Each structure stands twice: as structure tokens, then as C-alpha cells.
mmCIF file of C-alpha atoms in Angstrom:
data_model
loop_
_atom_site.group_PDB
_atom_site.id
_atom_site.type_symbol
_atom_site.label_atom_id
_atom_site.label_comp_id
_atom_site.label_asym_id
_atom_site.label_seq_id
_atom_site.Cartn_x
_atom_site.Cartn_y
_atom_site.Cartn_z
ATOM 1 C CA UNK A 1 -8.601 -13.361 7.198
ATOM 2 C CA UNK A 2 -5.475 -15.298 8.103
ATOM 3 C CA UNK A 3 -2.595 -15.988 5.776
ATOM 4 C CA UNK A 4 -0.595 -19.173 6.104
ATOM 5 C CA UNK A 5 3.027 -18.466 6.954
ATOM 6 C CA UNK A 6 5.624 -19.767 4.486
ATOM 7 C CA UNK A 7 6.943 -23.233 5.261
ATOM 8 C CA UNK A 8 10.599 -23.611 6.151
ATOM 9 C CA UNK A 9 11.350 -25.962 3.239
ATOM 10 C CA UNK A 10 9.997 -26.150 -0.297
ATOM 11 C CA UNK A 11 10.355 -29.910 -0.831
ATOM 12 C CA UNK A 12 10.547 -32.584 1.838
ATOM 13 C CA UNK A 13 11.293 -36.261 1.285
ATOM 14 C CA UNK A 14 10.351 -39.108 3.638
ATOM 15 C CA UNK A 15 11.937 -42.547 3.198
ATOM 16 C CA UNK A 16 10.422 -45.544 4.971
ATOM 17 C CA UNK A 17 12.211 -48.504 6.449
ATOM 18 C CA UNK A 18 12.033 -51.919 4.800
ATOM 19 C CA UNK A 19 15.333 -53.805 4.962
ATOM 20 C CA UNK A 20 16.947 -54.364 1.582
ATOM 21 C CA UNK A 21 13.761 -53.160 -0.072
ATOM 22 C CA UNK A 22 15.368 -49.801 0.696
ATOM 23 C CA UNK A 23 17.430 -50.192 -2.475
ATOM 24 C CA UNK A 24 14.207 -49.089 -4.190
ATOM 25 C CA UNK A 25 14.686 -45.701 -2.495
ATOM 26 C CA UNK A 26 17.912 -45.290 -4.416
ATOM 27 C CA UNK A 27 16.187 -46.052 -7.705
ATOM 28 C CA UNK A 28 13.469 -43.558 -6.812
ATOM 29 C CA UNK A 29 16.041 -40.876 -6.011
ATOM 30 C CA UNK A 30 17.733 -41.448 -9.344
ATOM 31 C CA UNK A 31 14.413 -40.907 -11.120
ATOM 32 C CA UNK A 32 13.695 -37.763 -9.095
ATOM 33 C CA UNK A 33 17.164 -36.395 -9.870
ATOM 34 C CA UNK A 34 16.741 -37.043 -13.595
ATOM 35 C CA UNK A 35 13.550 -34.975 -13.378
ATOM 36 C CA UNK A 36 15.392 -32.118 -11.607
ATOM 37 C CA UNK A 37 13.591 -32.762 -8.326
ATOM 38 C CA UNK A 38 15.858 -32.458 -5.287
ATOM 39 C CA UNK A 39 14.711 -32.471 -1.643
ATOM 40 C CA UNK A 40 15.477 -29.576 0.678
ATOM 41 C CA UNK A 41 15.182 -31.847 3.724
ATOM 42 C CA UNK A 42 15.071 -35.634 4.171
ATOM 43 C CA UNK A 43 13.583 -37.789 6.930
ATOM 44 C CA UNK A 44 14.322 -41.493 7.097
ATOM 45 C CA UNK A 45 13.911 -44.579 9.216
ATOM 46 C CA UNK A 46 15.985 -47.767 9.058
ATOM 47 C CA UNK A 47 16.783 -48.401 5.369
ATOM 48 C CA UNK A 48 15.474 -44.912 4.700
ATOM 49 C CA UNK A 49 18.028 -43.477 7.105
ATOM 50 C CA UNK A 50 20.847 -45.227 5.231
ATOM 51 C CA UNK A 51 19.731 -43.991 1.825
ATOM 52 C CA UNK A 52 18.981 -40.550 3.258
ATOM 53 C CA UNK A 53 22.468 -40.288 4.713
ATOM 54 C CA UNK A 54 24.147 -41.081 1.389
ATOM 55 C CA UNK A 55 21.977 -38.686 -0.573
ATOM 56 C CA UNK A 56 22.282 -35.887 1.982
ATOM 57 C CA UNK A 57 26.043 -36.458 1.845
ATOM 58 C CA UNK A 58 26.029 -35.620 -1.848
ATOM 59 C CA UNK A 59 26.347 -39.173 -3.171
ATOM 60 C CA UNK A 60 24.243 -39.894 -6.226
ATOM 61 C CA UNK A 61 22.060 -42.993 -6.305
ATOM 62 C CA UNK A 62 24.426 -45.099 -8.428
ATOM 63 C CA UNK A 63 27.413 -44.386 -6.183
ATOM 64 C CA UNK A 64 25.378 -45.245 -3.092
ATOM 65 C CA UNK A 65 24.212 -48.486 -4.697
ATOM 66 C CA UNK A 66 27.806 -49.411 -5.483
ATOM 67 C CA UNK A 67 28.902 -48.717 -1.903
ATOM 68 C CA UNK A 68 26.042 -50.681 -0.372
ATOM 69 C CA UNK A 69 26.554 -53.732 -2.580
ATOM 70 C CA UNK A 70 30.318 -53.949 -2.194
ATOM 71 C CA UNK A 71 31.937 -57.138 -0.966
ATOM 72 C CA UNK A 72 33.055 -55.282 2.148
ATOM 73 C CA UNK A 73 29.449 -54.918 3.195
ATOM 74 C CA UNK A 74 28.985 -58.653 3.472
ATOM 75 C CA UNK A 75 30.650 -58.509 6.892
ATOM 76 C CA UNK A 76 27.298 -56.944 7.733
ATOM 77 C CA UNK A 77 25.867 -60.469 7.536
ATOM 78 C CA UNK A 78 28.417 -62.160 9.785
ATOM 79 C CA UNK A 79 26.632 -64.318 12.394
ATOM 80 C CA UNK A 80 27.314 -63.671 16.069
ATOM 81 C CA UNK A 81 26.716 -65.655 19.233
ATOM 82 C CA UNK A 82 23.063 -64.890 20.095
ATOM 83 C CA UNK A 83 23.158 -62.454 22.966
ATOM 84 C CA UNK A 84 21.645 -59.180 21.838
ATOM 85 C CA UNK A 85 21.369 -59.954 18.119
ATOM 86 C CA UNK A 86 21.999 -62.638 15.495
ATOM 87 C CA UNK A 87 24.128 -60.695 13.010
ATOM 88 C CA UNK A 88 27.081 -58.372 13.487
ATOM 89 C CA UNK A 89 27.029 -54.924 11.936
ATOM 90 C CA UNK A 90 30.806 -54.500 11.692
ATOM 91 C CA UNK A 91 30.964 -54.657 7.900
ATOM 92 C CA UNK A 92 28.097 -52.205 7.599
ATOM 93 C CA UNK A 93 29.702 -49.708 9.973
ATOM 94 C CA UNK A 94 33.038 -50.010 8.180
ATOM 95 C CA UNK A 95 31.341 -49.383 4.827
ATOM 96 C CA UNK A 96 29.624 -46.263 6.160
ATOM 97 C CA UNK A 97 32.903 -44.902 7.525
ATOM 98 C CA UNK A 98 34.744 -45.519 4.272
ATOM 99 C CA UNK A 99 32.106 -44.241 1.856
ATOM 100 C CA UNK A 100 30.399 -41.336 3.639
ATOM 101 C CA UNK A 101 32.266 -38.025 3.582
ATOM 102 C CA UNK A 102 30.335 -36.508 6.485
ATOM 103 C CA UNK A 103 30.887 -37.702 10.023
ATOM 104 C CA UNK A 104 28.348 -35.341 11.596
ATOM 105 C CA UNK A 105 24.897 -34.111 10.609
ATOM 106 C CA UNK A 106 26.214 -30.559 10.288
ATOM 107 C CA UNK A 107 28.570 -31.653 7.498
ATOM 108 C CA UNK A 108 25.740 -32.951 5.305
ATOM 109 C CA UNK A 109 24.697 -31.005 2.215
ATOM 110 C CA UNK A 110 20.961 -31.527 2.922
ATOM 111 C CA UNK A 111 19.341 -31.440 6.381
ATOM 112 C CA UNK A 112 18.605 -34.972 7.550
ATOM 113 C CA UNK A 113 16.286 -36.303 10.264
ATOM 114 C CA UNK A 114 16.824 -39.890 11.422
ATOM 115 C CA UNK A 115 14.609 -41.740 13.890
ATOM 116 C CA UNK A 116 15.334 -44.622 16.237
ATOM 117 C CA UNK A 117 13.673 -46.091 19.324
ATOM 118 C CA UNK A 118 15.310 -45.665 22.714
ATOM 119 C CA UNK A 119 14.660 -49.068 24.273
ATOM 120 C CA UNK A 120 15.558 -47.789 27.739
ATOM 121 C CA UNK A 121 12.794 -45.176 27.712
ATOM 122 C CA UNK A 122 10.567 -46.521 24.867
ATOM 123 C CA UNK A 123 10.773 -43.103 23.183
ATOM 124 C CA UNK A 124 10.824 -42.389 19.462
ATOM 125 C CA UNK A 125 13.997 -40.333 19.159
ATOM 126 C CA UNK A 126 15.039 -37.794 16.536
ATOM 127 C CA UNK A 127 18.692 -37.537 15.521
ATOM 128 C CA UNK A 128 19.557 -34.456 13.457
ATOM 129 C CA UNK A 129 22.769 -33.253 15.076
ATOM 130 C CA UNK A 130 25.976 -34.754 16.406
ATOM 131 C CA UNK A 131 27.604 -37.918 15.052
ATOM 132 C CA UNK A 132 25.986 -39.298 11.916
ATOM 133 C CA UNK A 133 27.017 -42.954 11.675
ATOM 134 C CA UNK A 134 25.867 -44.126 15.139
ATOM 135 C CA UNK A 135 22.434 -42.631 14.431
ATOM 136 C CA UNK A 136 22.189 -44.402 11.055
ATOM 137 C CA UNK A 137 23.214 -47.723 12.580
ATOM 138 C CA UNK A 138 20.778 -47.304 15.488
ATOM 139 C CA UNK A 139 17.886 -46.519 13.170
ATOM 140 C CA UNK A 140 18.739 -49.602 11.084
ATOM 141 C CA UNK A 141 19.089 -52.142 13.899
ATOM 142 C CA UNK A 142 16.158 -54.474 13.307
ATOM 143 C CA UNK A 143 15.241 -56.078 16.669
ATOM 144 C CA UNK A 144 16.615 -59.588 17.315
ATOM 145 C CA UNK A 145 18.447 -59.663 13.965
ATOM 146 C CA UNK A 146 20.870 -56.870 14.911
ATOM 147 C CA UNK A 147 22.102 -55.770 18.350
ATOM 148 C CA UNK A 148 21.007 -52.484 19.968
ATOM 149 C CA UNK A 149 23.322 -49.505 19.506
ATOM 150 C CA UNK A 150 24.776 -47.672 22.491
ATOM 151 C CA UNK A 151 24.670 -43.874 22.123
ATOM 152 C CA UNK A 152 25.634 -41.945 25.254
ATOM 153 C CA UNK A 153 24.714 -44.908 27.500
ATOM 154 C CA UNK A 154 21.259 -45.308 25.983
ATOM 155 C CA UNK A 155 20.379 -48.237 23.726
ATOM 156 C CA UNK A 156 18.579 -47.782 20.416
ATOM 157 C CA UNK A 157 16.877 -49.992 17.849
ATOM 158 C CA UNK A 158 15.120 -49.602 14.484
ATOM 159 C CA UNK A 159 12.774 -46.605 14.418
ATOM 160 C CA UNK A 160 10.222 -48.718 12.550
ATOM 161 C CA UNK A 161 9.248 -50.269 15.868
ATOM 162 C CA UNK A 162 7.147 -47.166 16.518
ATOM 163 C CA UNK A 163 6.913 -45.257 13.235
ATOM 164 C CA UNK A 164 8.291 -46.716 10.021
ATOM 165 C CA UNK A 165 7.091 -43.866 7.800
ATOM 166 C CA UNK A 166 7.476 -40.537 9.654
ATOM 167 C CA UNK A 167 5.572 -38.363 7.198
ATOM 168 C CA UNK A 168 3.961 -36.258 9.922
ATOM 169 C CA UNK A 169 7.404 -35.237 11.184
ATOM 170 C CA UNK A 170 7.946 -33.089 8.059
ATOM 171 C CA UNK A 171 4.417 -32.277 6.924
ATOM 172 C CA UNK A 172 4.106 -28.942 8.724
ATOM 173 C CA UNK A 173 7.482 -27.580 7.676
ATOM 174 C CA UNK A 174 7.397 -28.382 3.940
ATOM 175 C CA UNK A 175 5.341 -26.890 1.116
ATOM 176 C CA UNK A 176 5.410 -30.152 -0.806
ATOM 177 C CA UNK A 177 6.050 -33.594 0.631
ATOM 178 C CA UNK A 178 7.200 -36.659 -1.283
ATOM 179 C CA UNK A 179 6.766 -39.961 0.549
ATOM 180 C CA UNK A 180 8.388 -43.203 -0.574
ATOM 181 C CA UNK A 181 7.133 -46.347 1.138
ATOM 182 C CA UNK A 182 8.905 -49.558 0.162
ATOM 183 C CA UNK A 183 6.513 -51.932 1.910
ATOM 184 C CA UNK A 184 3.679 -52.907 -0.430
ATOM 185 C CA UNK A 185 1.710 -55.900 0.767
ATOM 186 C CA UNK A 186 0.497 -57.486 -2.453
ATOM 187 C CA UNK A 187 -0.565 -61.125 -2.551
ATOM 188 C CA UNK A 188 1.972 -63.770 -1.567
ATOM 189 C CA UNK A 189 1.429 -67.515 -1.769
ATOM 190 C CA UNK A 190 3.397 -70.505 -0.501
ATOM 191 C CA UNK A 191 4.638 -69.025 2.762
ATOM 192 C CA UNK A 192 6.190 -72.229 4.036
ATOM 193 C CA UNK A 193 9.055 -71.325 6.364
ATOM 194 C CA UNK A 194 9.104 -69.640 9.764
ATOM 195 C CA UNK A 195 11.379 -66.967 8.278
ATOM 196 C CA UNK A 196 8.886 -66.192 5.498
ATOM 197 C CA UNK A 197 5.961 -66.000 7.909
ATOM 198 C CA UNK A 198 7.930 -63.778 10.303
ATOM 199 C CA UNK A 199 8.971 -61.383 7.533
ATOM 200 C CA UNK A 200 5.449 -61.273 6.133
ATOM 201 C CA UNK A 201 4.048 -60.483 9.592
ATOM 202 C CA UNK A 202 6.586 -57.692 10.030
ATOM 203 C CA UNK A 203 5.731 -56.138 6.672
ATOM 204 C CA UNK A 204 1.981 -56.299 7.357
ATOM 205 C CA UNK A 205 2.550 -54.507 10.659
ATOM 206 C CA UNK A 206 4.633 -51.675 9.224
ATOM 207 C CA UNK A 207 2.468 -51.339 6.076
ATOM 208 C CA UNK A 208 -0.608 -50.840 8.244
ATOM 209 C CA UNK A 209 1.234 -48.007 9.980
ATOM 210 C CA UNK A 210 1.694 -46.259 6.643
ATOM 211 C CA UNK A 211 -1.850 -46.620 5.306
ATOM 212 C CA UNK A 212 -3.228 -43.545 7.065
ATOM 213 C CA UNK A 213 -0.209 -41.430 6.084
ATOM 214 C CA UNK A 214 -0.475 -41.701 2.322
ATOM 215 C CA UNK A 215 -2.918 -38.781 2.255
ATOM 216 C CA UNK A 216 -0.363 -36.537 3.988
ATOM 217 C CA UNK A 217 1.939 -36.810 0.965
ATOM 218 C CA UNK A 218 1.608 -34.611 -2.098
ATOM 219 C CA UNK A 219 3.409 -37.268 -4.130
ATOM 220 C CA UNK A 220 3.257 -40.833 -2.805
ATOM 221 C CA UNK A 221 5.412 -43.620 -4.225
ATOM 222 C CA UNK A 222 4.933 -47.274 -3.252
ATOM 223 C CA UNK A 223 6.684 -49.556 -5.756
ATOM 224 C CA UNK A 224 4.655 -52.686 -6.402
ATOM 225 C CA UNK A 225 6.550 -55.941 -6.730
ATOM 226 C CA UNK A 226 8.770 -55.382 -3.687
ATOM 227 C CA UNK A 227 6.673 -57.840 -1.676
ATOM 228 C CA UNK A 228 8.687 -60.620 -3.336
ATOM 229 C CA UNK A 229 11.865 -59.542 -1.545
ATOM 230 C CA UNK A 230 12.877 -60.242 2.042
ATOM 231 C CA UNK A 231 14.539 -58.046 4.629
ATOM 232 C CA UNK A 232 18.058 -59.178 3.721
ATOM 233 C CA UNK A 233 17.904 -59.780 -0.033
ATOM 234 C CA UNK A 234 21.182 -57.985 -0.779
ATOM 235 C CA UNK A 235 21.878 -60.180 -3.816
ATOM 236 C CA UNK A 236 18.737 -58.725 -5.431
ATOM 237 C CA UNK A 237 19.775 -55.097 -4.867
ATOM 238 C CA UNK A 238 19.929 -54.121 -8.546
ATOM 239 C CA UNK A 239 16.508 -55.633 -9.255
ATOM 240 C CA UNK A 240 15.021 -53.746 -6.312
ATOM 241 C CA UNK A 241 16.758 -50.526 -7.432
ATOM 242 C CA UNK A 242 15.183 -50.840 -10.893
ATOM 243 C CA UNK A 243 11.712 -51.373 -9.425
ATOM 244 C CA UNK A 244 12.004 -48.133 -7.442
ATOM 245 C CA UNK A 245 13.320 -46.250 -10.467
ATOM 246 C CA UNK A 246 10.611 -47.396 -12.859
ATOM 247 C CA UNK A 247 7.756 -46.874 -10.400
ATOM 248 C CA UNK A 248 8.901 -43.334 -9.638
ATOM 249 C CA UNK A 249 8.978 -42.442 -13.333
ATOM 250 C CA UNK A 250 5.382 -43.683 -13.611
ATOM 251 C CA UNK A 251 4.239 -41.661 -10.590
ATOM 252 C CA UNK A 252 5.939 -38.500 -11.850
ATOM 253 C CA UNK A 253 4.207 -38.940 -15.199
ATOM 254 C CA UNK A 254 0.873 -39.103 -13.366
ATOM 255 C CA UNK A 255 1.729 -35.943 -11.401
ATOM 256 C CA UNK A 256 3.259 -33.838 -14.175
ATOM 257 C CA UNK A 257 2.003 -30.523 -12.848
ATOM 258 C CA UNK A 258 3.225 -31.116 -9.299
ATOM 259 C CA UNK A 259 6.560 -32.443 -10.584
ATOM 260 C CA UNK A 260 7.051 -29.365 -12.776
ATOM 261 C CA UNK A 261 6.597 -27.068 -9.767
ATOM 262 C CA UNK A 262 9.283 -28.974 -7.847
ATOM 263 C CA UNK A 263 11.913 -28.920 -10.577
ATOM 264 C CA UNK A 264 15.082 -27.031 -9.743
ATOM 265 C CA UNK A 265 16.081 -24.385 -12.250
#
């Protein structure tokens, strides 16, 4: 008879990518916190890496929402001459530097795994040590929209290119795994513009990636209604936040026994 060895972490949290739909992650984290559920390790891609960095840094969900909706962030949407991307990330980088306390992964209060794609080697790359902000920016650089990020002479883009919901990366080291996927498909009508069709195609692609991973999560949260929001709907941040918050409360009510086990005393 074999006995399973204890996992390294009690509670793991995986946060998917999804552009500004990632504000729903913040709402979800607020609901988890109110129910005394705190992750012992976080893995995130793209928007999930941003939210994960703030939470692992000790920032509560409301503070992170305030930082990520500040006027300073709107430099994040400054157009650039099309060369390697359409939009500069200067405002975003400045916001991260001014509002995150940690500058390295080692300074974070919760272990954090961030994933990006090395476009030189086509490899899915884990960042969990060294400088924090370049890794967050690399993981969040949606192809074509944002330019690749140079880290030690290698260029990186959004980790969602390969794996937008890296549940399997934490499954074997956590007793309980919470997965939050902010890419529901739903039913959309009146897709009339090229932008709308392109965004819809992107979301279908990354949602299909996540379908087989739902069963790897002990608690799975996928807020319905987010399909109405695009990749860069920053003006709708508070609405998206509320959707994530309310959906998480519903899921926790459905999983009362599991939630009770995870509560911190």
C-alpha cells in the first residue's frame, strides 16, 4: 500500500489571461478574501499575471483595482508607429513601478509563477525568480497589439499564445486548486466589425484551451457575462470587477464544504 506524499502547498490559485476581463479576477479575489480563503501560491498568465503580482505583493483587490484604473495607466493605450506593436506599454510599466512594493519575485508575500512565450525559441517560459515587472509585462504583451519584451536578449510575448490557463503547472504541488477562467464564450450576436470578429476568434481559441482543464480544479470559477467585454475595455473595469465578485460568491455557496476546509483560521 502506497501513501501519497503531502503536497507542497495547501491552496493553489490559477488566474487565466483575458485582457481587461482580468478585472474579474480582482472581484473574485475580494470574494475569496471575505470568505477567509487565501492562496499559498499563485500562477498567472497575461491579465492573470498582473492580478497575481498585485495580490502576491500584499495589495488587496480594491487597492489593485484603483491602481489599474488610474489616469496614469491610460498611457498604456498610447498608439505607436506600427513596428513591433500598435500600443505602447509605457503607462502600464510606470503604474507597476509606482504601485507595486516588490521589485523581485523573492520580495513577494506569496510565491508567484508567471508564464510568457519566448518567441525566439517558441518555448513556454516560467518566471518565478529575478525581476518581477519585466516578467509581468512580457506575460501581458498580446501579440500585434503590444510589442515583445526583451529580457536578457530574448523576446517574450503573452503566455496565452501557448497556455492561457496553466492549471496543470500547479496541480501536482497543491492539495486544493482554485481555477479562475475569465473567458466564457456565451452567445454573441451582431459581430459587425473586424475588431469584434478578431477578439471573438481569440477568445474562442483560448477558451477551447481551458475546456479540458476545468476538471483539474477543485473549485472552478468562470464568470458568465464577461463575453460582452473586449480585450481593452478599461472603462468597464468596475462592472467586470463586480461580475467576478458576484460569481465567486455563488460558486463558494455551491462548494460550502470545500470552502470551509480552505478557510484560514
